[in-house]
Amino acid sequence: MTLLLLCNRFPPVVDGVGDYTANLAQALQGKGVQVHIICRAQNSIDVPERISVHPIITSWNRKSRKKILDLSAEINPDWIGIQYVPTGFQRHGLPWGLSGLVRALKKSGHRIFTMFHEVRVRKHGIRSCLIGSAQHWIAQALCRYSDKTITSIELYARLLDSYREQTNVIPIGSNILPVPEEQTGKRSFPKQELVGCGPILCTFGDRYIRSLLQAVQQLLPDFPDLRLIVCGKNRTPVDRLQFPFAMPTGYLEPSEIEACLQASDLFILPDPVSANGHGGSSNKSGSLAAACAAGLPIIGTQGNLNNALLEHGKNIYLVGRPNADALKKAIKTLLDQPELRKTLGASSRRLHRKHLAWNVLAERYLDILNDNYTGHDSR
């Protein structure tokens, strides 16, 4: 089989969908698939072994359409796959021309599948209502011209099923490749100042970071050596004078992030959730997949994005809105119950091995394209 995948950015540019496409391509190539990728022109490209990358796009507009049509005719793939996120193909999240491109590819005789990493913004406020309505129209058009549609969680599948039936669900894998399981448990501390400390908590980014910092600070009387690794480049600076237990890392390479995960006892993913329950943790998150791959017990948030693979108390511990009190209570519960932490960690690793590993995801893509896949058990 020959596949042609379309995405906006590609490594080494920092882009979640670009990293996803690169990892998926390598996993598919390992199963004997010939993979081509069309992406935006960049100063440099990290080309995976035996993958053909074509950085021919200057802008996703009508001018790029002929380039894509000509190259797709030359490659003559069995399938063309759109790795779709609205802001990836237009910076304001309104890629009007993409539906025209997909329609033109379809008219040229190509079979199309679209992977919806996002569908549309939630409608609240005038601006988001206007953008969400436009994204609704674009998603509907992409579904109309696609032979197969795929997304990562059931909520998105239900949205897409209103445009076309039988949207397949495949969770998102980790862009941080895990160390082999036989090497886990051998702690490699990312910073000398963590040696001798513990328990060690880890989080990505600055989601609810103020609440998390307050929660950890309130736990220090019971756990004086408690530390929090804050991975990644944050918009909200962490004041180490005020919160000396916190260790903000700034930008990290994937291998360095993996070292942070391996050094940690507990992973906290305070995904946003509104007062009426919109949001929460789900398997559309590569961060969640990375923590599962590392075999960490995970604290997430409860909301309408929660999908059937995530089971509270079994492979994840869910809180309501992630304020300081809720996070403090959840962290203390898990720190006080090592057996529960052990159970959650082992279950999260099993979740990764069974549903989130790249070889599993590649196999599910192939099953869908060969009409052998009907979605996971919850569908």
Coordinates of C-alpha atoms in Angstrom, one line a residue:
M1 CA 0.0 0.0 0.0
T2 CA 1.1 3.6 -0.7
L3 CA -0.2 6.4 1.4
L4 CA 0.2 10.2 0.9
L5 CA -0.3 12.2 4.1
L6 CA -0.9 15.9 4.2
C7 CA 0.1 18.0 7.3
N8 CA 1.2 21.6 7.9
R9 CA 4.5 21.4 9.8
F10 CA 7.0 18.6 10.2
P11 CA 9.9 18.0 12.6
P12 CA 12.1 19.5 13.7
V13 CA 9.5 22.3 13.9
V14 CA 7.6 22.0 17.2
D15 CA 4.1 20.9 16.1
G16 CA 2.0 18.2 17.7
V17 CA 0.3 17.1 14.5
G18 CA 3.5 17.2 12.6
D19 CA 5.2 15.0 15.2
Y20 CA 2.1 12.7 15.2
T21 CA 2.4 12.4 11.4
A22 CA 6.1 11.6 11.5
N23 CA 5.6 8.9 14.2
L24 CA 2.6 7.4 12.4
A25 CA 4.5 7.3 9.1
Q26 CA 7.4 5.4 10.7
A27 CA 5.0 2.9 12.3
L28 CA 3.2 2.4 8.9
Q29 CA 6.5 2.0 7.1
G30 CA 7.4 -0.7 9.6
K31 CA 4.3 -2.6 8.4
G32 CA 5.4 -2.4 4.8
V33 CA 3.5 0.7 3.7
Q34 CA 5.2 3.2 1.4
V35 CA 4.6 6.6 2.9
H36 CA 4.8 10.1 1.3
I37 CA 4.2 13.3 3.2
I38 CA 3.4 16.8 1.8
C39 CA 4.0 19.6 4.2
R40 CA 4.9 23.3 4.4
A41 CA 8.4 24.4 3.1
Q42 CA 10.7 24.8 6.1
N43 CA 14.4 25.7 6.7
S44 CA 15.1 22.1 7.6
I45 CA 13.3 18.8 7.6
D46 CA 14.0 15.7 9.8
V47 CA 13.3 13.0 7.2
P48 CA 12.6 9.6 8.8
E49 CA 14.3 6.6 7.2
R50 CA 12.5 5.3 4.2
I51 CA 9.9 8.0 4.3
S52 CA 9.5 10.5 1.4
V53 CA 8.8 14.1 2.6
H54 CA 7.8 16.8 0.1
P55 CA 8.0 20.3 1.7
I56 CA 6.4 22.0 -1.3
I57 CA 3.7 24.2 0.4
T58 CA 4.3 28.0 0.9
S59 CA 0.6 28.6 1.9
W60 CA -2.4 26.4 1.9
N61 CA -4.4 28.2 -0.8
R62 CA -5.4 27.9 -4.4
K63 CA -1.9 28.3 -5.6
S64 CA -0.8 25.2 -3.7
R65 CA -3.6 23.1 -5.1
K66 CA -1.9 22.4 -8.5
K67 CA 1.3 21.4 -6.8
I68 CA -0.6 18.9 -4.7
L69 CA -2.7 17.6 -7.6
D70 CA 0.4 17.1 -9.8
L71 CA 2.4 15.3 -7.1
S72 CA -0.5 13.1 -6.1
A73 CA -0.9 12.1 -9.7
E74 CA 2.8 11.3 -9.9
I75 CA 2.8 9.2 -6.7
N76 CA -0.6 7.6 -7.4
P77 CA -1.2 6.6 -3.8
D78 CA -3.8 4.1 -2.7
W79 CA -5.0 6.6 -0.1
I80 CA -4.5 10.3 0.6
G81 CA -4.8 11.2 4.3
I82 CA -5.5 14.7 5.7
Q83 CA -4.1 15.2 9.2
Y84 CA -6.6 18.0 10.0
V85 CA -6.6 20.6 12.7
P86 CA -8.2 23.9 11.7
T87 CA -5.4 26.2 12.8
G88 CA -2.8 24.0 11.1
F89 CA -4.1 24.9 7.6
Q90 CA -5.0 28.5 8.4
R91 CA -3.7 30.5 11.4
H92 CA -7.2 31.8 12.3
G93 CA -8.6 28.3 12.2
L94 CA -10.7 28.9 9.0
P95 CA -9.1 26.8 6.2
W96 CA -11.8 27.6 3.6
G97 CA -9.6 26.3 0.7
L98 CA -9.0 22.9 2.2
S99 CA -12.4 21.6 1.3
G100 CA -11.8 22.7 -2.3
L101 CA -8.5 20.8 -2.4
V102 CA -10.0 17.6 -1.0
R103 CA -12.9 17.9 -3.5
A104 CA -10.3 18.3 -6.4
L105 CA -8.4 15.3 -5.2
K106 CA -11.6 13.3 -5.0
K107 CA -12.5 14.3 -8.5
S108 CA -9.1 13.2 -9.7
G109 CA -10.0 9.7 -8.6
H110 CA -8.2 9.5 -5.3
R111 CA -9.5 7.8 -2.1
I112 CA -9.4 10.2 0.8
F113 CA -9.4 9.8 4.6
T114 CA -9.4 12.7 7.1
M115 CA -8.1 12.4 10.6
F116 CA -9.8 15.1 12.7
H117 CA -7.5 16.1 15.5
E118 CA -10.0 18.8 16.2
V119 CA -13.4 19.5 14.8
R120 CA -14.5 23.0 15.9
V121 CA -14.2 25.4 18.8
R122 CA -16.9 25.3 21.4
K123 CA -19.5 28.0 20.9
H124 CA -19.4 30.5 23.7
G125 CA -19.3 34.2 23.0
I126 CA -19.9 36.0 19.7
R127 CA -16.4 35.5 18.2
S128 CA -16.2 31.8 19.1
C129 CA -19.8 31.2 17.8
L130 CA -18.8 32.7 14.5
I131 CA -15.6 30.7 14.2
G132 CA -17.3 27.6 15.4
S133 CA -20.1 27.9 12.9
A134 CA -17.5 28.3 10.1
Q135 CA -15.5 25.4 11.3
H136 CA -18.7 23.4 11.4
W137 CA -19.2 24.1 7.7
I138 CA -15.6 23.2 6.8
A139 CA -15.8 19.9 8.8
Q140 CA -19.0 19.0 7.1
A141 CA -17.5 19.6 3.6
L142 CA -14.4 17.5 4.5
C143 CA -16.6 14.7 5.6
R144 CA -18.6 14.9 2.4
Y145 CA -15.5 14.5 0.2
S146 CA -13.8 11.9 2.4
D147 CA -14.2 8.2 1.9
K148 CA -13.2 7.5 5.6
T149 CA -13.2 9.8 8.6
I150 CA -11.3 9.2 11.8
T151 CA -11.0 11.0 15.1
S152 CA -9.6 10.5 18.6
I153 CA -12.5 10.4 21.0
E154 CA -16.2 9.6 21.0
L155 CA -17.4 13.1 21.5
Y156 CA -15.7 14.2 18.3
A157 CA -17.1 11.1 16.6
R158 CA -20.6 12.0 17.6
L159 CA -20.1 15.5 16.2
L160 CA -18.8 14.1 12.9
D161 CA -21.5 11.4 12.7
S162 CA -24.0 14.3 12.3
Y163 CA -22.2 15.1 9.0
R164 CA -21.6 11.5 7.9
E165 CA -22.0 8.0 9.4
Q166 CA -19.4 5.7 10.7
T167 CA -16.6 7.9 12.0
N168 CA -13.8 5.7 13.3
V169 CA -12.2 6.3 16.7
I170 CA -8.4 5.9 17.2
P171 CA -6.8 7.5 20.2
I172 CA -3.7 9.8 20.0
G173 CA -0.3 8.3 20.6
S174 CA 2.7 9.9 22.4
N175 CA 5.1 12.1 20.5
I176 CA 7.6 11.3 23.3
L177 CA 8.8 7.8 22.6
P178 CA 9.0 5.7 25.7
V179 CA 12.1 3.8 26.9
P180 CA 11.9 0.0 26.6
E181 CA 9.9 -1.5 29.5
E182 CA 12.9 -3.6 30.6
Q183 CA 14.8 -0.3 31.3
T184 CA 12.0 1.4 33.3
G185 CA 12.4 1.7 37.0
K186 CA 16.0 2.8 36.6
R187 CA 15.7 6.5 37.6
S188 CA 17.7 9.0 35.7
F189 CA 17.1 12.3 37.5
P190 CA 17.0 15.3 35.0
K191 CA 18.4 17.8 37.6
Q192 CA 20.9 17.3 40.4
E193 CA 18.7 19.2 42.8
L194 CA 16.1 16.4 42.6
V195 CA 18.5 13.8 44.0
G196 CA 17.3 12.7 47.4
C197 CA 13.9 14.4 47.1
G198 CA 10.5 12.8 46.8
P199 CA 7.8 12.2 46.0
I200 CA 8.2 13.8 42.7
L201 CA 5.2 15.1 40.7
C202 CA 5.3 16.0 37.0
T203 CA 3.1 18.2 34.8
F204 CA 3.2 19.6 31.3
G205 CA 2.7 23.2 30.4
D206 CA 0.9 25.8 32.5
R207 CA -2.7 24.5 32.6
Y208 CA -4.1 25.5 36.0
I209 CA -0.5 25.9 37.1
R210 CA -1.4 28.4 39.9
S211 CA -3.9 26.0 41.4
L212 CA -1.4 23.2 41.2
L213 CA 1.3 25.2 42.8
Q214 CA -1.0 26.2 45.6
A215 CA -2.1 22.5 46.1
V216 CA 1.5 21.3 46.3
Q217 CA 2.5 24.1 48.7
Q218 CA -0.3 23.1 51.0
L219 CA 1.0 19.5 51.1
L220 CA 4.5 20.5 52.1
P221 CA 3.9 20.1 55.9
D222 CA 3.0 16.4 55.3
F223 CA 5.6 15.9 52.5
P224 CA 8.5 18.3 53.1
D225 CA 10.6 16.8 50.2
L226 CA 7.8 17.0 47.7
R227 CA 8.9 18.4 44.3
L228 CA 7.0 19.4 41.1
I229 CA 8.6 19.2 37.7
V230 CA 6.9 21.7 35.3
C231 CA 7.9 20.5 31.8
G232 CA 7.9 22.7 28.8
K233 CA 7.9 26.4 27.9
N234 CA 5.2 28.2 29.8
R235 CA 3.4 31.4 29.2
T236 CA 3.0 31.8 33.0
P237 CA 6.4 32.0 34.7
V238 CA 6.9 30.0 37.8
D239 CA 8.3 32.1 40.6
R240 CA 10.9 29.8 42.3
L241 CA 11.3 32.3 45.2
Q242 CA 7.7 31.9 46.0
F243 CA 7.5 28.2 45.1
P244 CA 11.0 26.7 45.7
F245 CA 9.6 23.2 45.4
A246 CA 8.8 23.7 41.7
M247 CA 11.3 23.0 38.9
P248 CA 10.3 24.7 35.6
T249 CA 12.3 23.2 32.8
G250 CA 11.7 25.4 29.8
Y251 CA 11.8 23.8 26.4
L252 CA 13.0 20.2 26.4
E253 CA 13.9 17.7 23.8
P254 CA 11.7 14.6 23.8
S255 CA 14.4 12.5 25.4
E256 CA 14.7 15.0 28.2
I257 CA 10.9 15.0 28.8
E258 CA 11.1 11.2 29.0
A259 CA 13.8 11.5 31.6
C260 CA 11.5 13.8 33.7
L261 CA 8.7 11.2 33.4
Q262 CA 10.9 8.4 34.4
A263 CA 12.0 10.4 37.5
S264 CA 8.5 11.1 38.6
D265 CA 6.1 9.3 41.0
L266 CA 2.9 10.9 39.8
F267 CA 1.7 12.7 36.6
I268 CA -0.8 15.6 36.9
L269 CA -2.8 16.6 33.8
P270 CA -5.2 19.4 34.9
D271 CA -7.0 19.8 31.6
P272 CA -9.5 22.7 31.5
V273 CA -13.1 22.0 32.3
S274 CA -15.9 24.6 32.5
A275 CA -18.5 24.9 35.2
N276 CA -21.0 23.0 33.1
G277 CA -18.6 20.1 32.5
H278 CA -17.3 20.9 29.1
G279 CA -13.7 19.7 28.7
G280 CA -11.7 17.3 30.8
S281 CA -8.9 14.7 30.1
S282 CA -9.1 12.4 27.1
N283 CA -7.2 10.3 24.7
K284 CA -6.9 13.2 22.2
S285 CA -3.9 14.2 24.4
G286 CA -0.4 13.2 23.5
S287 CA 0.7 14.2 27.0
L288 CA -1.7 11.6 28.5
A289 CA -0.3 9.0 26.2
A290 CA 3.3 9.9 27.2
A291 CA 2.4 9.4 30.9
C292 CA 0.8 6.1 30.1
A293 CA 3.8 5.0 28.2
A294 CA 6.0 5.8 31.2
G295 CA 3.7 3.7 33.4
L296 CA 2.8 6.7 35.7
P297 CA -0.3 7.0 37.8
I298 CA -2.2 10.0 36.4
I299 CA -4.5 12.6 37.9
G300 CA -6.8 14.1 35.2
T301 CA -10.0 16.1 35.1
Q302 CA -13.6 14.9 34.7
G303 CA -15.7 16.3 31.8
N304 CA -17.6 15.6 28.7
L305 CA -14.4 14.9 26.7
N306 CA -13.6 11.8 28.9
N307 CA -13.7 8.7 26.7
A308 CA -14.5 5.1 27.4
L309 CA -10.8 4.0 27.5
L310 CA -10.3 6.1 30.7
E311 CA -11.7 4.6 33.8
H312 CA -11.6 6.5 37.1
G313 CA -9.9 4.6 39.8
K314 CA -8.6 2.0 37.4
N315 CA -6.2 3.6 34.9
I316 CA -6.7 7.3 35.9
Y317 CA -7.8 9.3 38.9
L318 CA -10.2 12.0 37.9
V319 CA -11.1 15.2 39.7
G320 CA -13.8 17.8 39.0
R321 CA -12.7 21.4 38.2
P322 CA -9.0 21.4 39.0
N323 CA -8.9 24.0 41.8
A324 CA -6.3 23.9 44.5
D325 CA -8.5 22.0 47.0
A326 CA -9.5 19.3 44.5
L327 CA -5.9 18.8 43.3
K328 CA -4.6 18.8 46.8
K329 CA -7.1 16.1 47.9
A330 CA -6.3 13.9 44.8
I331 CA -2.6 14.2 45.2
K332 CA -2.7 13.4 48.9
T333 CA -5.0 10.4 48.3
L334 CA -2.5 8.9 45.9
L335 CA 0.5 9.7 47.9
D336 CA -1.1 8.1 51.0
Q337 CA -2.0 5.0 49.1
P338 CA 1.1 3.5 47.4
E339 CA -0.9 0.4 46.3
L340 CA -3.4 2.5 44.5
R341 CA -0.6 4.4 42.8
K342 CA 1.0 1.1 41.8
T343 CA -2.4 -0.2 40.4
L344 CA -3.0 3.0 38.4
G345 CA 0.5 3.0 37.0
A346 CA 0.4 -0.6 35.9
S347 CA -3.0 0.0 34.3
S348 CA -1.9 3.1 32.5
R349 CA 1.0 1.1 31.0
R350 CA -1.4 -1.6 29.9
L351 CA -3.6 1.1 28.3
H352 CA -0.6 2.3 26.3
R353 CA 0.5 -1.2 25.2
K354 CA -3.0 -2.2 24.1
H355 CA -4.4 1.0 22.6
L356 CA -1.8 3.8 22.4
A357 CA 1.5 2.3 21.1
W358 CA 2.4 3.4 17.6
N359 CA 2.4 -0.1 16.1
V360 CA -1.1 -0.6 17.4
L361 CA -2.3 2.7 16.0
A362 CA -0.7 2.0 12.6
E363 CA -2.5 -1.4 12.5
R364 CA -5.8 0.2 13.2
Y365 CA -5.3 2.7 10.4
L366 CA -4.6 -0.1 8.1
D367 CA -7.7 -2.0 9.3
I368 CA -9.8 1.0 8.6
L369 CA -8.5 1.6 5.2
N370 CA -8.9 -2.1 4.4
D371 CA -12.5 -2.1 5.9
N372 CA -11.5 -4.5 8.7
Y373 CA -12.0 -2.1 11.7
T374 CA -15.2 -1.0 13.3
G375 CA -13.9 1.3 16.0
H376 CA -13.0 0.3 19.6
D377 CA -15.4 -1.3 22.1
S378 CA -17.2 1.8 23.1
R379 CA -18.4 2.5 19.6

